[in-house]
Amino acid sequence: MRISHWIDGKPWSGVAERTGEVFDPATGEVRAQVDFAGAGQIEEAVGAAARAFPAWRDTSLAARSRILFSFRELLSARKDELATIVTAEHGKVLSDAAGEIARAIENVEFACGAAQLLKGGFSENASRGVDVYSIAQALGVVGVISPFNFPAMVPLWFAPNAIACGNTVVLKPSEKDPSASVFIAELFAEAGLPDGVLNVLQGDKVAVDGLLSHPAVKAISFVGSTPIARHVYETGTRRGTRVQALGGAKNHMVVLPDADLDLAADAAVSAGFGSAGERCMAVSVVVAVDPVGDELVAGIAERMAGLKVGDGREPDSAMGPLVTAAHRAKVESYVDAGVAAGAELVVDGRAVEVGGGGFWFGPTLFDRVTPEMPIYTDEIFGPVLSVVRAGSYDAALELVNANAYGNGTAIFTSDGRAARRFQNEVEVGMVGLNVPIPVPVGYYSFGGWKDSLFGDSHAYGPEGFHFFTRTKVVT
């Protein structure tokens, strides 16, 4: 099977100079070849978007909203089909894929309100006989660079808002699971989106750098690891491109002595091992505040024993494989490093046996992890959960705030005063109170602090509309 670009309203029909392999993570077999863009395809995609921009910018808000409403209905009707595509290429279980698409639909629904969200301000008689008003206008061609872990949701964090605001889009999905973006483009075309308004450019670093350096691309939205997010932000802003770059994470879940430990253990398992830990909002560190550590670790380990690792298409699988063999090897190297550093390996996922040749790695639990260990300092992006012991609330807070990342965090407690204090004092962009993965609903905005975000605009929601427009004031 061949997966290619979507340019100017149709599949690209040329011959690619370079291609990549797309695997089925549950079998380890190659399921498709994906075309990689070169300079010519980058120019074609950006050129199509640039040509489509003037007419789309001048399309009425009502017409834009009708297309988005139609797209929302098509996406909802075919969500199971899209979930199957996601599972086949990413490996996550079908229920996780379905949840991803449900959150994507929330973002589309928010974008459908463009007419309300793009209203400006008006001041009558600001000076004698002089009125002043503001309008929000589209930027032009915008690039969206999305990661492998949410191949449907993350493109739909950005593309609907950008399109609703009157921009045209070039989407560069991950080369590891590229089919979902083409499926989305096909649905947009069926919904009536004009040719060239949404283009999909497959590829690797060549495509990324091509979008970053192209003079017609006015803004870039990126989600990925922190080193690449920093590169995207610095490269783009150096030439005057507007950039929002969401980076990595090391999300802490603080458990106080008064917490419901059954609830906390359930949350740690679901948040640590859902989607095989391949999500930037996964809980990767549990901070157990004395004296709950032993009981909490025992509860987490007990629940882990009931997790079935298997093909994501099987209804009884709780956790699927990792996305590639190379990523599996990277996760295993971190477990080896944790053992070498002296952490207590409570549950070892390295030797999980599923069969079928897939990229399998079982849920893994470390206890008595310390902040200098690589399994604590680095984003592993796999099913590895570390427990750190803390002597007090203040020590737990200091640990979270000292971390370089500031994406998501959670506290589990029965004390409302402690919860309120934590939400005020913690230096993290998204906070859960007895909620382990505090991803905002579609009418708020997603984004962290510190090394988890480069730029001053979060993704989707109100800040998404702000990012994809610029204000003009008329007197």
XYZ file of C-alpha atoms in Angstrom:
475
model
C 0.000 0.000 0.000
C 1.192 3.495 -0.843
C 0.455 6.553 1.320
C 1.143 9.882 -0.309
C 0.522 13.609 -0.063
C -2.813 15.390 -0.425
C -2.250 18.569 -2.429
C -4.753 20.976 -3.933
C -7.758 18.797 -3.175
C -6.487 15.448 -4.461
C -3.905 12.717 -3.872
C -0.462 13.459 -5.246
C 0.258 11.286 -8.274
C 3.978 11.830 -8.789
C 6.898 9.517 -8.094
C 8.679 10.089 -4.788
C 12.461 10.167 -4.691
C 12.424 8.948 -1.086
C 9.972 6.817 0.874
C 9.635 5.397 4.378
C 8.149 2.257 5.877
C 4.958 2.293 7.936
C 4.684 -0.646 10.351
C 1.844 -2.468 12.024
C 3.221 -2.274 15.596
C 1.281 -5.371 16.681
C 2.952 -7.635 14.102
C 6.166 -5.808 13.265
C 5.320 -6.103 9.579
C 5.509 -3.313 7.026
C 1.955 -2.346 6.092
C 2.670 0.527 3.696
C 5.217 2.784 2.053
C 4.858 6.516 2.645
C 6.178 9.099 0.191
C 8.639 11.622 1.610
C 8.403 15.183 0.338
C 11.295 16.870 -1.397
C 11.672 20.508 -2.363
C 9.263 20.113 -5.271
C 6.417 18.711 -3.201
C 6.931 21.322 -0.483
C 6.595 24.025 -3.116
C 3.504 22.355 -4.577
C 1.742 22.133 -1.204
C 2.614 25.641 -0.059
C 1.821 27.012 -3.502
C -1.617 25.378 -3.500
C -2.328 26.834 -0.067
C -1.115 30.288 -1.128
C -3.337 30.280 -4.220
C -6.354 29.189 -2.210
C -5.877 31.791 0.520
C -7.389 34.961 -1.015
C -10.692 33.308 -1.878
C -10.903 31.428 1.414
C -10.060 34.547 3.428
C -12.935 36.325 1.692
C -15.379 33.444 2.195
C -18.101 34.428 4.643
C -18.018 33.266 8.233
C -21.370 31.594 7.677
C -20.026 29.552 4.750
C -16.899 28.559 6.682
C -19.021 27.441 9.635
C -21.314 25.377 7.418
C -18.326 23.461 6.040
C -17.002 22.859 9.552
C -20.424 21.657 10.713
C -20.542 19.284 7.748
C -17.036 18.035 8.514
C -18.041 17.459 12.129
C -20.975 15.298 11.035
C -18.815 13.264 8.649
C -16.123 12.799 11.287
C -18.677 11.670 13.844
C -20.286 9.236 11.404
C -16.950 7.662 10.435
C -15.132 7.844 13.765
C -14.902 4.058 14.088
C -13.207 3.817 10.714
C -10.705 6.471 11.702
C -10.065 4.766 15.060
C -9.229 1.547 13.214
C -6.710 3.416 11.053
C -5.088 4.939 14.147
C -4.797 1.575 15.908
C -3.375 -0.143 12.833
C -0.488 2.327 12.527
C 0.056 3.594 16.077
C -0.816 0.446 18.030
C -2.977 1.978 20.773
C -6.073 0.001 21.735
C -9.305 0.878 19.971
C -10.854 2.448 23.049
C -7.889 4.848 23.320
C -8.173 5.650 19.604
C -11.903 6.290 19.987
C -11.222 8.604 22.930
C -8.674 10.514 20.857
C -11.240 11.122 18.135
C -13.916 12.136 20.636
C -11.597 14.865 21.926
C -10.860 15.895 18.343
C -14.569 16.307 17.667
C -14.773 18.679 20.674
C -12.207 20.920 18.996
C -14.080 20.880 15.683
C -17.274 21.832 17.493
C -15.524 24.806 19.078
C -14.230 25.944 15.686
C -17.775 25.829 14.327
C -18.446 28.929 16.444
C -16.127 31.090 14.343
C -18.759 33.762 13.745
C -19.004 34.410 17.484
C -15.292 34.026 18.177
C -14.059 36.449 15.502
C -16.070 39.459 16.587
C -13.991 42.588 17.122
C -14.554 45.661 19.270
C -16.120 49.039 18.440
C -15.837 52.445 20.079
C -18.231 55.104 18.816
C -17.120 58.745 18.941
C -13.694 57.997 20.371
C -12.960 61.558 19.337
C -15.509 63.995 17.962
C -16.955 62.335 14.883
C -14.318 59.573 14.941
C -15.087 55.875 15.496
C -12.503 53.166 16.196
C -12.963 49.439 15.706
C -10.813 46.295 15.662
C -10.995 43.302 13.347
C -9.283 39.894 13.507
C -7.884 38.815 10.171
C -6.317 35.601 8.892
C -2.535 35.239 8.633
C -2.276 33.356 5.336
C -0.629 29.956 4.864
C 0.043 28.164 8.154
C 1.968 24.952 8.804
C 0.940 22.247 11.271
C 3.559 19.667 12.301
C 1.995 16.876 14.344
C 3.477 13.917 16.298
C 2.943 10.166 16.038
C 1.183 9.659 19.352
C -2.117 11.359 18.421
C -2.308 11.181 14.623
C -5.968 12.269 14.490
C -6.430 14.505 17.518
C -3.412 16.788 17.259
C -4.001 17.778 13.612
C -7.544 18.610 14.704
C -6.244 20.753 17.550
C -5.012 23.181 14.923
C -6.466 22.743 11.425
C -10.146 23.483 12.248
C -9.297 26.700 14.092
C -6.865 27.821 11.404
C -9.428 27.127 8.683
C -12.254 28.782 10.627
C -10.139 31.936 10.919
C -9.680 32.088 7.142
C -6.186 30.615 6.831
C -5.047 27.823 4.546
C -3.101 24.891 5.983
C -0.206 22.595 5.123
C -0.245 19.666 7.562
C 2.911 17.565 8.046
C 1.963 14.436 10.040
C 4.377 11.944 11.539
C 5.835 9.551 9.015
C 5.216 6.720 11.524
C 1.388 6.867 11.187
C 0.506 9.074 8.222
C -2.852 7.671 7.071
C -5.108 9.466 9.565
C -4.235 12.893 8.156
C -5.110 11.860 4.605
C -8.420 10.456 5.871
C -9.130 13.799 7.570
C -8.296 15.696 4.361
C -10.675 13.476 2.400
C -13.477 14.183 4.892
C -12.846 17.932 4.649
C -13.061 17.703 0.859
C -16.328 15.777 1.133
C -17.606 18.473 3.494
C -17.063 21.081 0.773
C -13.725 22.613 1.729
C -12.271 24.248 -1.402
C -9.182 22.748 -3.027
C -5.905 23.926 -1.517
C -7.321 25.082 1.828
C -6.017 21.929 3.543
C -2.984 20.082 2.184
C -1.126 17.110 3.662
C 2.623 16.903 3.145
C 4.179 13.578 4.115
C 7.815 13.302 5.078
C 10.558 13.760 7.606
C 12.936 16.543 8.669
C 13.208 17.760 5.066
C 9.499 18.602 5.052
C 9.690 20.215 8.500
C 12.628 22.428 7.561
C 10.965 23.237 4.230
C 7.905 24.615 6.006
C 10.026 26.481 8.550
C 12.061 28.217 5.867
C 9.352 28.927 3.291
C 8.625 32.671 3.018
C 4.929 32.070 2.281
C 4.337 30.206 5.565
C 3.256 32.775 8.143
C 2.829 30.563 11.218
C 3.807 27.122 12.507
C 2.035 24.963 15.090
C 4.172 22.096 16.369
C 3.849 19.267 18.885
C 6.770 16.974 19.678
C 9.808 16.527 21.907
C 11.360 19.505 23.674
C 14.660 19.554 21.705
C 12.785 19.647 18.395
C 10.211 22.110 19.737
C 13.053 24.446 20.690
C 14.586 24.032 17.214
C 11.271 24.744 15.521
C 10.637 27.809 17.684
C 14.108 29.303 17.316
C 14.326 28.575 13.588
C 10.878 29.915 12.818
C 10.960 33.042 14.947
C 14.419 33.938 13.671
C 12.877 34.630 10.274
C 9.756 36.269 11.670
C 7.357 33.315 11.550
C 4.776 33.109 14.310
C 5.379 29.831 16.202
C 3.680 27.820 18.911
C 5.761 24.754 19.746
C 4.557 22.309 22.377
C 7.357 20.168 23.783
C 7.880 17.281 26.159
C 6.790 16.565 29.701
C 7.511 14.804 32.957
C 4.133 14.856 34.645
C 3.943 14.336 38.413
C 0.989 12.987 40.369
C 1.248 13.959 44.028
C -0.557 11.677 46.489
C -1.092 13.117 49.977
C -1.641 10.950 53.089
C -5.354 11.837 53.214
C -6.006 10.726 49.630
C -8.312 7.884 48.636
C -5.528 5.415 47.829
C -7.757 3.121 45.774
C -8.706 6.078 43.573
C -5.061 7.174 43.374
C -3.807 3.698 42.417
C -6.488 3.352 39.729
C -5.538 6.772 38.379
C -1.814 6.048 38.341
C -2.341 2.882 36.312
C -4.729 4.403 33.773
C -2.707 7.608 33.400
C 0.674 5.900 33.366
C -0.040 3.052 30.973
C -2.893 4.221 28.765
C -1.761 4.453 25.144
C 1.378 2.597 26.324
C 2.554 5.812 27.972
C 3.064 7.440 24.565
C 1.338 10.716 25.379
C 2.654 14.023 26.644
C 0.048 14.099 29.418
C 0.846 10.625 30.756
C 1.670 10.450 34.446
C 5.267 9.269 34.568
C 6.076 10.154 38.191
C 4.004 9.410 41.280
C 5.116 11.452 44.295
C 4.053 9.479 47.367
C 4.009 11.693 50.453
C 4.897 9.797 53.632
C 3.600 7.493 54.959
C 1.517 6.230 51.991
C 4.343 4.982 49.741
C 4.337 1.268 50.564
C 0.555 0.897 50.397
C 0.307 2.933 47.207
C 3.073 1.015 45.407
C 1.448 -2.278 46.396
C -1.919 -1.071 45.066
C -0.433 0.055 41.757
C 1.467 -3.218 41.293
C -1.655 -5.255 42.063
C -3.639 -3.419 39.394
C -0.834 -3.699 36.852
C -1.053 -7.494 37.075
C -4.506 -7.291 35.535
C -3.470 -5.303 32.465
C -3.494 -7.397 29.319
C -0.910 -6.334 26.747
C -2.037 -7.283 23.260
C -3.112 -6.254 19.792
C -5.075 -3.017 20.078
C -7.745 -4.451 17.789
C -8.586 -7.160 20.333
C -11.397 -6.017 22.648
C -9.785 -7.378 25.829
C -6.406 -5.664 25.286
C -5.725 -2.922 27.815
C -2.412 -1.772 26.344
C -1.009 -2.119 22.848
C 2.565 -2.207 21.532
C 4.998 0.666 21.163
C 5.049 2.416 17.811
C 8.358 1.158 16.364
C 11.169 -1.247 17.177
C 13.558 1.676 17.631
C 11.281 3.303 20.179
C 10.895 0.029 22.041
C 14.691 -0.275 22.245
C 14.900 3.280 23.617
C 12.346 2.558 26.350
C 14.165 -0.656 27.289
C 17.432 1.259 27.588
C 15.847 3.539 30.172
C 14.673 0.574 32.243
C 18.209 -0.829 32.117
C 19.518 2.577 33.235
C 17.030 2.722 36.103
C 18.184 -0.644 37.393
C 21.827 0.392 37.060
C 21.130 3.615 38.971
C 19.737 1.695 41.932
C 15.989 2.217 41.593
C 13.814 -0.653 42.855
C 12.237 -2.448 39.876
C 8.866 -3.570 41.209
C 7.308 -4.695 37.907
C 9.526 -5.433 34.907
C 7.888 -5.045 31.488
C 10.925 -5.897 29.384
C 10.176 -9.582 29.012
C 6.444 -9.429 28.319
C 5.417 -12.169 25.880
C 2.628 -11.536 23.408
C 3.851 -13.142 20.207
C 3.346 -12.129 16.629
C 6.578 -10.177 16.279
C 5.190 -6.843 17.492
C 6.969 -4.078 19.374
C 5.795 -5.242 22.787
C 6.750 -3.729 26.122
C 4.874 -4.418 29.328
C 3.886 -1.891 32.014
C 6.883 -1.191 34.249
C 7.025 0.187 37.792
C 10.004 1.598 39.673
C 10.000 2.578 43.341
C 12.403 4.741 45.353
C 13.451 6.750 42.325
C 15.576 9.823 43.015
C 15.716 13.066 40.986
C 19.206 12.515 39.549
C 18.306 9.212 37.869
C 17.796 9.230 34.072
C 14.397 7.573 34.467
C 13.364 10.691 36.405
C 15.088 13.448 34.464
C 14.236 12.298 30.920
C 10.939 11.955 29.108
C 10.785 8.210 28.392
C 7.494 8.268 26.437
C 6.657 4.685 27.275
C 4.885 2.549 29.903
C 7.360 3.263 32.696
C 6.052 4.682 35.982
C 8.443 5.968 38.661
C 7.530 6.429 42.320
C 9.415 9.081 44.270
C 9.021 9.284 48.054
C 8.552 12.733 49.650
C 8.454 13.580 53.337
C 5.882 16.358 53.153
C 3.610 18.406 50.913
C 6.277 21.121 50.732
C 8.918 18.638 49.606
C 6.574 17.259 46.931
C 5.760 20.756 45.656
C 9.442 21.688 45.558
C 10.166 18.551 43.511
C 7.485 19.359 40.926
C 8.468 23.006 40.639
C 12.181 22.206 40.272
C 11.528 20.035 37.225
C 12.427 21.528 33.841
C 9.048 20.569 32.397
C 5.706 22.103 33.286
C 3.096 20.411 31.139
C 0.616 18.640 33.426
C 0.367 17.659 37.075
C -2.181 16.294 39.512
C -2.757 16.105 43.239
C -4.810 13.472 45.025
C -6.179 14.601 48.373
C -9.371 14.863 50.401
C -8.362 18.279 51.773
C -9.832 21.181 49.798
C -7.356 23.610 51.349
C -4.406 21.504 50.173
C -5.892 21.251 46.684
C -6.423 25.004 46.489
C -2.914 25.686 47.742
C -1.454 23.293 45.167
C -3.292 24.804 42.204
C -2.001 28.222 43.276
C 1.608 27.292 44.010
C 2.498 24.671 41.412
C 4.426 25.942 38.360
C 2.679 23.821 35.752
C 0.288 24.828 32.976
C -2.437 22.187 33.461
C -3.469 20.960 36.909
C -5.760 18.109 37.943
C -7.428 17.949 41.347
C -8.126 14.226 41.848
C -8.005 14.073 38.017
C -4.837 12.375 36.697
C -4.812 13.679 33.105
C -6.136 17.254 33.149
C -6.485 17.810 29.391
C -8.751 20.860 28.938
C -12.054 20.556 27.137
C -12.291 22.111 23.686
C -13.430 25.545 24.838
C -10.351 26.046 27.017
C -6.779 25.861 25.715
C -4.049 23.225 26.042
C -0.446 23.977 26.939
C 2.230 23.826 29.578
C 4.881 26.066 31.077
C 8.690 26.082 31.165
C 10.339 23.634 28.702
C 6.964 22.203 27.705
C 5.984 25.236 25.615
C 7.849 27.617 23.326
C 5.805 30.659 22.333
C 3.073 32.542 24.108
C -0.071 30.814 22.766
C -1.539 27.512 23.869
C -3.262 25.092 21.507
C -6.919 25.153 20.448
C -9.739 26.957 22.257
C -9.675 30.772 22.585
C -5.879 30.973 22.395
C -5.968 28.958 19.188
C -8.174 31.553 17.540
C -5.858 34.279 18.815
C -2.810 32.495 17.376
C -4.318 32.113 13.898
C -5.380 35.765 13.540
C -3.815 39.203 13.733
C -5.615 42.302 14.862
C -6.164 45.351 12.717
C -7.552 48.581 14.160
C -9.484 50.943 11.921
C -10.095 54.611 12.795
